[in-house]
Amino acid sequence: KNEVEQSPQNLTAQEGEFITINCSYSVGISALHWLQQHPGGGIVSLFMLSSGKKKHGRLIATINIQEKHSSLHITASHPRDSAVYICAVRSSETSGSRLTFGEGTQLTVNP
Amino acid sequence: DAGVIQSPRHEVTEMGQEVTLRCKPISGHDYLFWYRQTMMRGLELLIYFNNNVPIDDSGMPEDRFSAKMPNASFSTLKIQPSEPRDSAVYFCASREQGAYEQYFGPGTRLTVT
């Protein structure tokens, strides 16, 4: 079992739909990251969370430390949101700065 | 700032050849990370440096891989000899001391034939 699991692996939506991507992890963490990888391959950091909720534009990220679960929400989705979304955690059980990544969720938003 | 700079962006080489990938972190960032991304395994950390010192190289696949950071503004990842299974996209990322957010470079797409 991977330390970080994402669901779904693939998601297709219509423009305007509300989207949720989930991330579950099995270790204690000091931080959780949501990354976006564009079709061209570049990786952008969207959020870093250690508790609660963060919002940036149409993107919302939440984390429940007790349940070891995080969600990334996209409101009013748009075709330009099409990308791979990757969850990554920094374990609090080991020292250092290593990130462990989920396998990613491929999101396609159709016009 | 120009962000994290990687070169080359694309590299095609034959099996057995030496490959050197280069990275320039964001100025002032104390941490530098090398990642590999493949379809089969996703993103994996290979090695990271703090203040030019390698801290965790447990992700380096084997002795064919080596990484150096001779100064705060430059790092290399070398594969010698290269093999077709090394074909992947290699990302470099950097971050500041005390911060969590990492900034990724555009990646180097390596193809070994």
PDB file of C-alpha atoms in Angstrom:
ATOM      1  CA  LYS A   1       0.000   0.000   0.000  1.00  0.00           C
ATOM      2  CA  ASN A   2       1.387   3.385  -0.979  1.00  0.00           C
ATOM      3  CA  GLU A   3       1.902   5.920   1.776  1.00  0.00           C
ATOM      4  CA  VAL A   4      -0.039   8.450  -0.280  1.00  0.00           C
ATOM      5  CA  GLU A   5      -3.083   7.475  -2.300  1.00  0.00           C
ATOM      6  CA  GLN A   6      -5.165   9.687  -4.511  1.00  0.00           C
ATOM      7  CA  SER A   7      -8.615   9.223  -5.958  1.00  0.00           C
ATOM      8  CA  PRO A   8      -9.837   9.228  -8.554  1.00  0.00           C
ATOM      9  CA  GLN A   9      -6.946   8.444 -10.889  1.00  0.00           C
ATOM     10  CA  ASN A  10      -8.795  10.012 -13.795  1.00  0.00           C
ATOM     11  CA  LEU A  11     -11.617  12.527 -13.758  1.00  0.00           C
ATOM     12  CA  THR A  12     -13.557  14.033 -16.647  1.00  0.00           C
ATOM     13  CA  ALA A  13     -15.913  16.927 -16.029  1.00  0.00           C
ATOM     14  CA  GLN A  14     -17.955  19.460 -17.926  1.00  0.00           C
ATOM     15  CA  GLU A  15     -17.071  23.106 -17.726  1.00  0.00           C
ATOM     16  CA  GLY A  16     -18.671  24.690 -14.679  1.00  0.00           C
ATOM     17  CA  GLU A  17     -18.824  21.552 -12.572  1.00  0.00           C
ATOM     18  CA  PHE A  18     -17.562  21.377  -8.998  1.00  0.00           C
ATOM     19  CA  ILE A  19     -14.609  19.011  -8.738  1.00  0.00           C
ATOM     20  CA  THR A  20     -13.143  17.148  -5.779  1.00  0.00           C
ATOM     21  CA  ILE A  21      -9.878  15.244  -5.711  1.00  0.00           C
ATOM     22  CA  ASN A  22      -9.010  13.223  -2.639  1.00  0.00           C
ATOM     23  CA  CYS A  23      -5.740  12.301  -0.962  1.00  0.00           C
ATOM     24  CA  SER A  24      -5.280   9.832   1.874  1.00  0.00           C
ATOM     25  CA  TYR A  25      -2.016   9.130   3.628  1.00  0.00           C
ATOM     26  CA  SER A  26      -0.855   6.597   6.163  1.00  0.00           C
ATOM     27  CA  VAL A  27       1.907   8.392   8.061  1.00  0.00           C
ATOM     28  CA  GLY A  28       2.028  11.309  10.438  1.00  0.00           C
ATOM     29  CA  ILE A  29       2.809  14.437   8.509  1.00  0.00           C
ATOM     30  CA  SER A  30       4.176  17.898   9.115  1.00  0.00           C
ATOM     31  CA  ALA A  31       2.852  19.249   5.818  1.00  0.00           C
ATOM     32  CA  LEU A  32       0.820  18.282   2.779  1.00  0.00           C
ATOM     33  CA  HIS A  33       1.248  19.811  -0.657  1.00  0.00           C
ATOM     34  CA  TRP A  34      -1.012  19.998  -3.662  1.00  0.00           C
ATOM     35  CA  LEU A  35       0.815  20.381  -6.955  1.00  0.00           C
ATOM     36  CA  GLN A  36      -0.454  20.983 -10.459  1.00  0.00           C
ATOM     37  CA  GLN A  37       1.327  19.598 -13.487  1.00  0.00           C
ATOM     38  CA  HIS A  38       0.381  21.227 -16.748  1.00  0.00           C
ATOM     39  CA  PRO A  39       0.055  19.293 -20.003  1.00  0.00           C
ATOM     40  CA  GLY A  40       3.422  20.746 -21.025  1.00  0.00           C
ATOM     41  CA  GLY A  41       5.011  19.124 -17.977  1.00  0.00           C
ATOM     42  CA  GLY A  42       5.712  22.070 -15.673  1.00  0.00           C
ATOM     43  CA  ILE A  43       4.919  21.612 -11.981  1.00  0.00           C
ATOM     44  CA  VAL A  44       3.415  24.376  -9.882  1.00  0.00           C
ATOM     45  CA  SER A  45       2.852  24.331  -6.160  1.00  0.00           C
ATOM     46  CA  LEU A  46      -0.789  25.179  -5.404  1.00  0.00           C
ATOM     47  CA  PHE A  47      -1.058  24.794  -1.644  1.00  0.00           C
ATOM     48  CA  MET A  48       0.856  23.755   1.410  1.00  0.00           C
ATOM     49  CA  LEU A  49      -1.319  22.718   4.345  1.00  0.00           C
ATOM     50  CA  SER A  50      -0.646  21.612   7.871  1.00  0.00           C
ATOM     51  CA  SER A  51      -4.193  22.107   9.159  1.00  0.00           C
ATOM     52  CA  GLY A  52      -7.587  23.476   8.255  1.00  0.00           C
ATOM     53  CA  LYS A  53      -8.388  24.998   4.913  1.00  0.00           C
ATOM     54  CA  LYS A  54      -6.881  27.311   2.309  1.00  0.00           C
ATOM     55  CA  LYS A  55      -8.482  29.091  -0.632  1.00  0.00           C
ATOM     56  CA  HIS A  56      -6.946  30.631  -3.693  1.00  0.00           C
ATOM     57  CA  GLY A  57      -9.332  31.855  -6.328  1.00  0.00           C
ATOM     58  CA  ARG A  58     -11.478  28.910  -7.423  1.00  0.00           C
ATOM     59  CA  LEU A  59      -9.276  26.393  -5.633  1.00  0.00           C
ATOM     60  CA  ILE A  60      -9.898  25.222  -2.084  1.00  0.00           C
ATOM     61  CA  ALA A  61      -7.777  22.725  -0.158  1.00  0.00           C
ATOM     62  CA  THR A  62      -8.784  21.131   3.112  1.00  0.00           C
ATOM     63  CA  ILE A  63      -7.055  18.732   5.436  1.00  0.00           C
ATOM     64  CA  ASN A  64      -8.270  16.550   8.287  1.00  0.00           C
ATOM     65  CA  ILE A  65      -5.237  15.527  10.314  1.00  0.00           C
ATOM     66  CA  GLN A  66      -7.143  13.018  12.467  1.00  0.00           C
ATOM     67  CA  GLU A  67      -8.541  11.208   9.436  1.00  0.00           C
ATOM     68  CA  LYS A  68      -5.283  11.602   7.444  1.00  0.00           C
ATOM     69  CA  HIS A  69      -7.180  12.947   4.491  1.00  0.00           C
ATOM     70  CA  SER A  70      -7.048  16.003   2.282  1.00  0.00           C
ATOM     71  CA  SER A  71      -9.260  17.229  -0.524  1.00  0.00           C
ATOM     72  CA  LEU A  72      -8.688  19.646  -3.358  1.00  0.00           C
ATOM     73  CA  HIS A  73     -11.811  21.336  -4.695  1.00  0.00           C
ATOM     74  CA  ILE A  74     -12.204  23.316  -7.876  1.00  0.00           C
ATOM     75  CA  THR A  75     -15.295  25.467  -8.206  1.00  0.00           C
ATOM     76  CA  ALA A  76     -16.721  26.518 -11.588  1.00  0.00           C
ATOM     77  CA  SER A  77     -14.209  24.330 -13.419  1.00  0.00           C
ATOM     78  CA  HIS A  78     -12.767  25.487 -16.716  1.00  0.00           C
ATOM     79  CA  PRO A  79     -10.933  23.679 -19.526  1.00  0.00           C
ATOM     80  CA  ARG A  80      -7.725  25.434 -18.492  1.00  0.00           C
ATOM     81  CA  ASP A  81      -7.931  23.510 -15.185  1.00  0.00           C
ATOM     82  CA  SER A  82      -7.135  20.353 -17.154  1.00  0.00           C
ATOM     83  CA  ALA A  83      -3.936  19.026 -15.647  1.00  0.00           C
ATOM     84  CA  VAL A  84      -2.544  16.363 -13.345  1.00  0.00           C
ATOM     85  CA  TYR A  85      -3.017  17.183  -9.668  1.00  0.00           C
ATOM     86  CA  ILE A  86      -0.507  15.612  -7.299  1.00  0.00           C
ATOM     87  CA  CYS A  87      -0.679  15.268  -3.537  1.00  0.00           C
ATOM     88  CA  ALA A  88       2.583  15.064  -1.605  1.00  0.00           C
ATOM     89  CA  VAL A  89       3.317  14.725   2.105  1.00  0.00           C
ATOM     90  CA  ARG A  90       6.257  15.516   4.326  1.00  0.00           C
ATOM     91  CA  SER A  91       6.410  12.901   7.042  1.00  0.00           C
ATOM     92  CA  SER A  92       6.771  13.961  10.654  1.00  0.00           C
ATOM     93  CA  GLU A  93       7.950  10.453  11.528  1.00  0.00           C
ATOM     94  CA  THR A  94      11.302  10.869   9.828  1.00  0.00           C
ATOM     95  CA  SER A  95      13.714  13.743   9.919  1.00  0.00           C
ATOM     96  CA  GLY A  96      14.548  15.694   6.830  1.00  0.00           C
ATOM     97  CA  SER A  97      12.739  17.263   3.924  1.00  0.00           C
ATOM     98  CA  ARG A  98      11.716  14.231   1.869  1.00  0.00           C
ATOM     99  CA  LEU A  99       8.337  14.469   0.117  1.00  0.00           C
ATOM    100  CA  THR A 100       6.339  11.361  -0.761  1.00  0.00           C
ATOM    101  CA  PHE A 101       4.049  11.732  -3.745  1.00  0.00           C
ATOM    102  CA  GLY A 102       0.726  10.296  -4.747  1.00  0.00           C
ATOM    103  CA  GLU A 103       0.310   8.965  -8.253  1.00  0.00           C
ATOM    104  CA  GLY A 104      -1.637  11.974  -9.394  1.00  0.00           C
ATOM    105  CA  THR A 105      -5.149  12.609 -10.667  1.00  0.00           C
ATOM    106  CA  GLN A 106      -5.577  13.390 -14.345  1.00  0.00           C
ATOM    107  CA  LEU A 107      -8.340  15.993 -14.669  1.00  0.00           C
ATOM    108  CA  THR A 108      -9.927  16.798 -17.999  1.00  0.00           C
ATOM    109  CA  VAL A 109     -12.509  19.574 -18.175  1.00  0.00           C
ATOM    110  CA  ASN A 110     -14.474  19.653 -21.393  1.00  0.00           C
ATOM    111  CA  PRO A 111     -16.051  22.853 -22.755  1.00  0.00           C
TER     112      PRO A 111
ATOM    113  CA  ASP B   1      13.783  35.986 -10.329  1.00  0.00           C
ATOM    114  CA  ALA B   2      13.934  33.626 -13.298  1.00  0.00           C
ATOM    115  CA  GLY B   3      12.889  30.656 -11.219  1.00  0.00           C
ATOM    116  CA  VAL B   4      14.665  27.317 -11.163  1.00  0.00           C
ATOM    117  CA  ILE B   5      16.599  26.815 -14.379  1.00  0.00           C
ATOM    118  CA  GLN B   6      17.354  23.409 -15.836  1.00  0.00           C
ATOM    119  CA  SER B   7      19.352  22.418 -18.856  1.00  0.00           C
ATOM    120  CA  PRO B   8      19.087  20.850 -21.270  1.00  0.00           C
ATOM    121  CA  ARG B   9      15.301  20.721 -21.654  1.00  0.00           C
ATOM    122  CA  HIS B  10      15.536  17.637 -23.828  1.00  0.00           C
ATOM    123  CA  GLU B  11      18.298  15.074 -24.120  1.00  0.00           C
ATOM    124  CA  VAL B  12      18.431  12.076 -26.399  1.00  0.00           C
ATOM    125  CA  THR B  13      21.383   9.781 -26.011  1.00  0.00           C
ATOM    126  CA  GLU B  14      22.449   6.255 -26.736  1.00  0.00           C
ATOM    127  CA  MET B  15      22.742   3.556 -24.137  1.00  0.00           C
ATOM    128  CA  GLY B  16      26.130   3.583 -22.485  1.00  0.00           C
ATOM    129  CA  GLN B  17      26.745   7.290 -22.895  1.00  0.00           C
ATOM    130  CA  GLU B  18      27.283   9.679 -20.010  1.00  0.00           C
ATOM    131  CA  VAL B  19      24.482  12.167 -19.368  1.00  0.00           C
ATOM    132  CA  THR B  20      24.789  15.331 -17.284  1.00  0.00           C
ATOM    133  CA  LEU B  21      21.742  17.301 -16.221  1.00  0.00           C
ATOM    134  CA  ARG B  22      22.137  20.797 -14.785  1.00  0.00           C
ATOM    135  CA  CYS B  23      20.184  22.904 -12.361  1.00  0.00           C
ATOM    136  CA  LYS B  24      20.391  26.459 -11.107  1.00  0.00           C
ATOM    137  CA  PRO B  25      18.212  27.006  -8.023  1.00  0.00           C
ATOM    138  CA  ILE B  26      16.471  30.229  -7.116  1.00  0.00           C
ATOM    139  CA  SER B  27      18.947  32.624  -5.586  1.00  0.00           C
ATOM    140  CA  GLY B  28      18.870  32.474  -1.802  1.00  0.00           C
ATOM    141  CA  HIS B  29      17.285  29.056  -1.613  1.00  0.00           C
ATOM    142  CA  ASP B  30      19.194  26.702   0.667  1.00  0.00           C
ATOM    143  CA  TYR B  31      17.610  23.425  -0.376  1.00  0.00           C
ATOM    144  CA  LEU B  32      17.879  21.749  -3.758  1.00  0.00           C
ATOM    145  CA  PHE B  33      16.007  18.606  -4.787  1.00  0.00           C
ATOM    146  CA  TRP B  34      16.378  16.254  -7.737  1.00  0.00           C
ATOM    147  CA  TYR B  35      13.282  14.261  -8.756  1.00  0.00           C
ATOM    148  CA  ARG B  36      12.563  11.714 -11.450  1.00  0.00           C
ATOM    149  CA  GLN B  37       9.151  11.227 -13.001  1.00  0.00           C
ATOM    150  CA  THR B  38       8.123   8.146 -14.968  1.00  0.00           C
ATOM    151  CA  MET B  39       4.778   6.788 -16.029  1.00  0.00           C
ATOM    152  CA  MET B  40       5.293   3.664 -13.947  1.00  0.00           C
ATOM    153  CA  ARG B  41       6.490   5.204 -10.699  1.00  0.00           C
ATOM    154  CA  GLY B  42       5.324   8.822 -10.796  1.00  0.00           C
ATOM    155  CA  LEU B  43       7.464  11.420  -9.032  1.00  0.00           C
ATOM    156  CA  GLU B  44      10.318  10.137  -6.886  1.00  0.00           C
ATOM    157  CA  LEU B  45      12.908  12.012  -4.871  1.00  0.00           C
ATOM    158  CA  LEU B  46      16.426  11.055  -5.907  1.00  0.00           C
ATOM    159  CA  ILE B  47      18.533  13.270  -3.658  1.00  0.00           C
ATOM    160  CA  TYR B  48      18.427  16.581  -1.889  1.00  0.00           C
ATOM    161  CA  PHE B  49      21.034  19.061  -0.695  1.00  0.00           C
ATOM    162  CA  ASN B  50      21.003  21.598   2.105  1.00  0.00           C
ATOM    163  CA  ASN B  51      23.629  24.323   1.896  1.00  0.00           C
ATOM    164  CA  ASN B  52      25.384  22.353  -0.866  1.00  0.00           C
ATOM    165  CA  VAL B  53      25.686  19.225   1.303  1.00  0.00           C
ATOM    166  CA  PRO B  54      23.873  16.026   0.261  1.00  0.00           C
ATOM    167  CA  ILE B  55      21.408  15.156   3.026  1.00  0.00           C
ATOM    168  CA  ASP B  56      19.378  12.241   1.696  1.00  0.00           C
ATOM    169  CA  ASP B  57      20.481  10.238  -1.328  1.00  0.00           C
ATOM    170  CA  SER B  58      18.481   7.129  -0.543  1.00  0.00           C
ATOM    171  CA  GLY B  59      16.430   7.606  -3.684  1.00  0.00           C
ATOM    172  CA  MET B  60      19.404   7.409  -6.023  1.00  0.00           C
ATOM    173  CA  PRO B  61      18.752   4.214  -7.991  1.00  0.00           C
ATOM    174  CA  GLU B  62      22.273   2.848  -8.198  1.00  0.00           C
ATOM    175  CA  ASP B  63      25.924   3.713  -8.533  1.00  0.00           C
ATOM    176  CA  ARG B  64      25.417   4.858 -12.094  1.00  0.00           C
ATOM    177  CA  PHE B  65      23.755   7.973 -10.686  1.00  0.00           C
ATOM    178  CA  SER B  66      25.700  10.735  -8.962  1.00  0.00           C
ATOM    179  CA  ALA B  67      24.849  14.288  -7.967  1.00  0.00           C
ATOM    180  CA  LYS B  68      26.987  17.217  -6.942  1.00  0.00           C
ATOM    181  CA  MET B  69      26.430  20.731  -5.754  1.00  0.00           C
ATOM    182  CA  PRO B  70      29.768  22.557  -5.949  1.00  0.00           C
ATOM    183  CA  ASN B  71      28.233  25.905  -4.968  1.00  0.00           C
ATOM    184  CA  ALA B  72      24.938  27.478  -3.975  1.00  0.00           C
ATOM    185  CA  SER B  73      23.935  28.285  -7.528  1.00  0.00           C
ATOM    186  CA  PHE B  74      24.638  25.084  -9.405  1.00  0.00           C
ATOM    187  CA  SER B  75      24.004  21.355  -9.223  1.00  0.00           C
ATOM    188  CA  THR B  76      24.502  18.450 -11.588  1.00  0.00           C
ATOM    189  CA  LEU B  77      22.965  15.015 -11.861  1.00  0.00           C
ATOM    190  CA  LYS B  78      25.106  12.588 -13.801  1.00  0.00           C
ATOM    191  CA  ILE B  79      24.227   9.168 -15.173  1.00  0.00           C
ATOM    192  CA  GLN B  80      27.130   7.016 -16.333  1.00  0.00           C
ATOM    193  CA  PRO B  81      26.577   4.748 -18.174  1.00  0.00           C
ATOM    194  CA  SER B  82      23.011   5.541 -19.168  1.00  0.00           C
ATOM    195  CA  GLU B  83      20.442   2.823 -19.837  1.00  0.00           C
ATOM    196  CA  PRO B  84      17.056   2.882 -21.598  1.00  0.00           C
ATOM    197  CA  ARG B  85      15.263   2.471 -18.242  1.00  0.00           C
ATOM    198  CA  ASP B  86      16.692   5.840 -17.193  1.00  0.00           C
ATOM    199  CA  SER B  87      14.380   7.522 -19.696  1.00  0.00           C
ATOM    200  CA  ALA B  88      12.234   9.906 -17.672  1.00  0.00           C
ATOM    201  CA  VAL B  89      11.668  13.545 -16.891  1.00  0.00           C
ATOM    202  CA  TYR B  90      14.098  14.828 -14.292  1.00  0.00           C
ATOM    203  CA  PHE B  91      12.999  17.800 -12.209  1.00  0.00           C
ATOM    204  CA  CYS B  92      15.039  20.048  -9.999  1.00  0.00           C
ATOM    205  CA  ALA B  93      13.355  22.063  -7.242  1.00  0.00           C
ATOM    206  CA  SER B  94      14.521  24.484  -4.590  1.00  0.00           C
ATOM    207  CA  ARG B  95      13.195  26.087  -1.455  1.00  0.00           C
ATOM    208  CA  GLU B  96      14.209  28.486   1.276  1.00  0.00           C
ATOM    209  CA  GLN B  97      15.401  27.453   4.705  1.00  0.00           C
ATOM    210  CA  GLY B  98      12.403  27.250   7.026  1.00  0.00           C
ATOM    211  CA  ALA B  99       9.836  27.268   4.236  1.00  0.00           C
ATOM    212  CA  TYR B 100       7.801  24.310   2.995  1.00  0.00           C
ATOM    213  CA  GLU B 101       6.992  25.375  -0.538  1.00  0.00           C
ATOM    214  CA  GLN B 102       9.238  24.022  -3.274  1.00  0.00           C
ATOM    215  CA  TYR B 103       9.673  25.673  -6.638  1.00  0.00           C
ATOM    216  CA  PHE B 104      10.117  23.323  -9.548  1.00  0.00           C
ATOM    217  CA  GLY B 105      12.173  23.788 -12.668  1.00  0.00           C
ATOM    218  CA  PRO B 106      10.735  22.963 -16.105  1.00  0.00           C
ATOM    219  CA  GLY B 107      12.355  19.535 -16.132  1.00  0.00           C
ATOM    220  CA  THR B 108      14.707  17.717 -18.482  1.00  0.00           C
ATOM    221  CA  ARG B 109      13.155  15.039 -20.646  1.00  0.00           C
ATOM    222  CA  LEU B 110      15.764  12.305 -21.065  1.00  0.00           C
ATOM    223  CA  THR B 111      15.458   9.594 -23.682  1.00  0.00           C
ATOM    224  CA  VAL B 112      18.032   6.824 -23.752  1.00  0.00           C
ATOM    225  CA  THR B 113      17.865   4.652 -26.857  1.00  0.00           C
TER     226      THR B 113
END
